[in-house]
Short mmCIF file of C-alpha atoms in Angstrom, two decimals:
data_model
loop_
_atom_site.label_atom_id
_atom_site.label_comp_id
_atom_site.label_asym_id
_atom_site.label_seq_id
_atom_site.Cartn_x
_atom_site.Cartn_y
_atom_site.Cartn_z
CA UNK A 757 -20.08 46.83 -27.30
CA UNK A 758 -16.60 48.43 -26.59
CA UNK A 759 -17.86 51.81 -27.55
CA UNK A 760 -20.55 51.66 -25.08
CA UNK A 761 -17.82 50.11 -22.34
CA UNK A 762 -15.74 53.31 -22.88
CA UNK A 763 -18.37 55.78 -22.45
CA UNK A 764 -19.04 53.83 -19.00
CA UNK A 765 -15.50 54.10 -17.78
CA UNK A 766 -14.56 57.28 -19.28
CA UNK A 767 -13.97 59.64 -16.60
CA UNK A 768 -14.77 57.22 -14.01
CA UNK A 769 -13.24 58.95 -11.18
CA UNK A 770 -15.08 62.12 -11.57
CA UNK A 771 -18.54 59.96 -12.19
CA UNK A 772 -17.86 58.11 -9.17
CA UNK A 773 -17.28 61.30 -7.01
CA UNK A 774 -20.61 62.76 -8.62
CA UNK A 775 -22.43 59.72 -7.29
CA UNK A 776 -20.97 60.02 -3.85
CA UNK A 777 -21.77 63.82 -3.78
CA UNK A 778 -25.45 63.14 -4.60
CA UNK A 779 -25.69 60.37 -1.98
CA UNK A 780 -24.41 62.39 0.56
CA UNK A 781 -26.47 65.30 -0.24
CA UNK A 782 -29.59 63.15 -0.24
CA UNK A 783 -28.77 61.78 3.04
CA UNK A 784 -28.37 65.23 4.64
CA UNK A 785 -31.40 66.35 3.00
CA UNK A 786 -33.34 63.35 4.62
CA UNK A 787 -31.51 63.58 8.14
CA UNK A 788 -32.48 67.31 8.09
CA UNK A 789 -36.03 66.73 7.31
CA UNK A 790 -35.94 64.24 9.87
CA UNK A 791 -34.12 65.93 12.58
CA UNK A 792 -36.38 67.51 15.22
CA UNK A 793 -36.16 70.31 17.44
CA UNK A 794 -37.75 70.11 21.52
CA UNK A 795 -38.20 72.83 23.48
CA UNK A 796 -37.22 71.80 26.94
CA UNK A 797 -36.13 72.34 30.55
CA UNK A 798 -33.35 69.71 31.31
CA UNK A 799 -31.35 70.31 34.63
CA UNK A 800 -27.68 70.18 34.03
CA UNK A 801 -25.91 67.92 36.92
CA UNK A 802 -22.87 68.53 38.61
CA UNK A 803 -20.32 65.50 38.16
CA UNK A 804 -16.75 64.62 39.37
CA UNK A 805 -17.13 67.95 41.59
CA UNK A 806 -13.97 67.62 44.02
CA UNK A 807 -14.95 67.26 47.75
CA UNK A 808 -12.95 70.50 48.58
CA UNK A 809 -15.05 72.54 46.09
CA UNK A 810 -18.00 74.66 46.25
CA UNK A 811 -19.82 75.53 43.20
CA UNK A 812 -20.28 79.46 43.21
CA UNK A 813 -22.55 79.77 39.83
CA UNK A 814 -25.73 78.25 39.12
CA UNK A 815 -26.17 75.90 36.38
CA UNK A 816 -28.62 76.83 33.99
CA UNK A 817 -30.59 74.42 32.35
CA UNK A 818 -30.90 73.18 28.84
CA UNK A 819 -33.59 74.70 26.94
CA UNK A 820 -33.51 73.20 23.43
CA UNK A 821 -32.46 69.61 22.38
CA UNK A 822 -32.32 69.09 18.54
CA UNK A 823 -32.42 65.20 17.77
CA UNK A 824 -33.02 62.36 15.19
CA UNK A 825 -35.32 59.48 16.34
CA UNK A 826 -36.22 56.21 14.90
CA UNK A 827 -39.76 56.16 13.23
CA UNK A 828 -42.65 56.72 15.89
CA UNK A 829 -40.39 57.66 18.62
CA UNK A 830 -40.77 60.96 20.05
CA UNK A 831 -38.72 62.68 22.52
CA UNK A 832 -39.94 64.44 25.75
CA UNK A 833 -37.80 66.13 28.36
CA UNK A 834 -37.17 62.83 30.58
CA UNK A 835 -35.76 61.31 27.33
CA UNK A 836 -32.48 63.10 28.05
CA UNK A 837 -30.10 64.09 30.47
CA UNK A 838 -27.17 66.89 31.07
CA UNK A 839 -24.25 67.54 32.86
CA UNK A 840 -20.94 69.39 33.44
CA UNK A 841 -17.64 67.46 34.05
CA UNK A 842 -15.73 69.30 36.76
CA UNK A 843 -13.11 66.82 37.13
CA UNK A 844 -10.81 69.72 35.31
CA UNK A 845 -11.91 72.77 36.33
CA UNK A 846 -9.49 74.68 38.65
CA UNK A 847 -10.69 75.12 42.09
CA UNK A 848 -9.91 79.07 43.23
CA UNK A 849 -8.79 79.83 39.77
CA UNK A 850 -11.76 82.16 39.06
CA UNK A 851 -14.60 81.66 36.30
CA UNK A 852 -13.91 79.39 32.95
CA UNK A 853 -16.31 78.59 30.24
CA UNK A 854 -16.72 74.48 30.28
CA UNK A 855 -18.98 72.70 28.04
CA UNK A 856 -22.42 70.95 28.72
CA UNK A 857 -22.93 67.56 27.85
CA UNK A 858 -26.41 65.88 26.55
CA UNK A 859 -27.04 62.25 26.18
CA UNK A 860 -30.28 60.52 25.09
CA UNK A 861 -31.42 58.07 27.51
CA UNK A 862 -33.36 56.15 24.80
CA UNK A 863 -30.81 54.46 22.62
CA UNK A 864 -33.41 55.15 19.59
CA UNK A 865 -32.82 58.83 19.94
CA UNK A 866 -29.54 60.52 18.87
CA UNK A 867 -28.87 64.23 20.10
CA UNK A 868 -27.67 66.18 17.19
CA UNK A 869 -27.33 69.63 19.25
CA UNK A 870 -28.49 71.22 22.12
CA UNK A 871 -28.66 74.96 23.81
CA UNK A 872 -26.98 76.02 25.67
CA UNK A 873 -24.13 74.00 25.19
CA UNK A 874 -21.85 75.67 27.28
CA UNK A 875 -21.80 77.26 30.52
CA UNK A 876 -19.27 79.86 32.80
CA UNK A 877 -18.72 78.08 36.03
CA UNK A 878 -16.50 79.08 39.04
CA UNK A 879 -15.18 76.92 41.95
CA UNK A 880 -13.82 77.73 45.39
CA UNK A 881 -12.30 75.97 48.33
CA UNK A 882 -14.34 75.05 51.23
CA UNK A 883 -13.12 76.85 54.21
CA UNK A 884 -14.17 76.55 57.95
CA UNK A 885 -13.59 78.83 60.88
CA UNK A 886 -14.76 79.97 64.28
CA UNK A 887 -16.75 83.15 64.65
CA UNK A 888 -18.34 84.68 67.86
CA UNK A 889 -22.05 84.86 68.70
CA UNK A 890 -23.33 88.65 69.20
CA UNK A 891 -27.22 89.07 70.58
CA UNK A 892 -29.01 91.94 69.14
CA UNK A 893 -31.95 93.13 70.67
CA UNK A 894 -34.73 95.06 69.51
CA UNK A 895 -35.91 98.25 71.19
CA UNK A 896 -36.97 97.36 74.46
CA UNK A 897 -40.78 98.41 75.12
CA UNK A 898 -41.21 101.31 77.50
CA UNK A 899 -40.46 100.55 81.05
CA UNK A 900 -38.42 97.74 80.46
CA UNK A 901 -34.57 97.38 80.54
CA UNK A 902 -32.37 94.42 79.04
CA UNK A 903 -30.84 92.59 81.97
CA UNK A 904 -27.65 90.37 81.97
CA UNK A 905 -27.31 88.22 79.03
CA UNK A 906 -26.03 84.97 78.54
CA UNK A 907 -25.45 83.12 75.20
CA UNK A 908 -24.80 79.43 74.54
CA UNK A 909 -22.33 78.93 72.67
CA UNK A 910 -20.42 81.76 72.46
CA UNK A 911 -18.76 80.76 69.32
CA UNK A 912 -20.27 78.76 66.14
CA UNK A 913 -18.42 77.18 63.54
CA UNK A 914 -19.30 79.03 59.89
CA UNK A 915 -18.17 76.95 56.97
CA UNK A 916 -18.74 77.34 52.98
CA UNK A 917 -16.75 78.93 50.08
CA UNK A 918 -13.48 80.69 51.30
CA UNK A 919 -14.26 83.78 49.56
CA UNK A 920 -17.45 84.25 51.33
CA UNK A 921 -16.59 82.62 54.62
CA UNK A 922 -13.77 85.28 54.99
CA UNK A 923 -16.37 88.04 55.01
CA UNK A 924 -18.42 86.72 58.11
CA UNK A 925 -17.27 88.30 61.42
CA UNK A 926 -20.16 86.87 63.52
CA UNK A 927 -23.44 85.00 64.11
CA UNK A 928 -26.08 87.28 65.05
CA UNK A 929 -29.06 86.13 67.28
CA UNK A 930 -31.80 88.64 66.84
CA UNK A 931 -34.00 88.72 69.97
CA UNK A 932 -37.26 90.90 70.69
CA UNK A 933 -38.37 92.12 74.13
CA UNK A 934 -42.04 91.45 74.61
CA UNK A 935 -44.04 94.17 76.17
CA UNK A 936 -45.18 91.80 78.87
CA UNK A 937 -41.49 91.89 80.15
CA UNK A 938 -41.28 88.18 80.61
CA UNK A 939 -37.72 86.89 80.69
CA UNK A 940 -36.02 85.72 77.42
CA UNK A 941 -35.14 82.12 77.45
CA UNK A 942 -34.93 80.63 73.98
CA UNK A 943 -33.34 79.09 71.13
CA UNK A 944 -32.69 81.64 68.69
CA UNK A 945 -31.69 81.42 64.86
CA UNK A 946 -28.35 82.80 64.00
CA UNK A 947 -27.43 84.73 61.10
CA UNK A 948 -23.96 84.98 59.63
CA UNK A 949 -22.95 88.88 58.96
CA UNK A 950 -20.24 90.83 57.45
CA UNK A 951 -18.74 93.93 59.31
CA UNK A 952 -21.72 95.99 58.32
CA UNK A 953 -23.85 93.74 59.98
CA UNK A 954 -25.48 92.47 56.71
CA UNK A 955 -26.54 88.83 55.86
CA UNK A 956 -23.96 86.78 54.13
CA UNK A 957 -24.62 83.88 52.08
CA UNK A 958 -24.22 80.97 51.24
CA UNK A 959 -22.61 79.89 54.12
CA UNK A 960 -23.46 77.31 57.07
CA UNK A 961 -23.46 77.76 60.61
CA UNK A 962 -22.89 75.04 63.07
CA UNK A 963 -24.93 74.92 65.55
CA UNK A 964 -27.68 77.08 63.67
CA UNK A 965 -29.06 78.27 66.51
CA UNK A 966 -27.96 79.74 70.23
CA UNK A 967 -29.62 79.58 73.53
CA UNK A 968 -30.15 83.25 74.83
CA UNK A 969 -31.08 83.77 78.28
#
């Protein structure tokens, strides 16, 4: 009996470690066999975006989730939510890489990994300034001439990311003279343009139209 007991307790730390390692390996094997991969499209939300900031980059969706779930529970795209926390992202600091966070809405599902898990973002401060309204006429039909032009309002407010707002020199109203020669008196959509006359985005014009007579 003493000899048997001696055999049991001999090198007991090593034996205990071996049992623990075997248990850990078995648990890992079971977990790996139970982990499932789901191809999805989960939109990434903006959270804690500063009020004075504008997001210049698009947030690509999460396209793959690896998860473990209780027996009989299968996940779908709506089982998860994904977001980026902007509370620590500097405004006007250039592009930065931030982690994407994913959580299972169903408590019976545990997220093990996902792709992509980071995204490059850039925040710019929001700026507002006034720019003049310029009317641009298409070539007048033969026999017609453009008379005195009145536009109301003569200036509009342009707002958006500061780096883009700085490029806007005017709000352009494109007007077409009809062959009938009927006088123009209409609200015309305005287009924010740069010094070369090219449209600029993303910015907002207030008001978005002007009355051209």
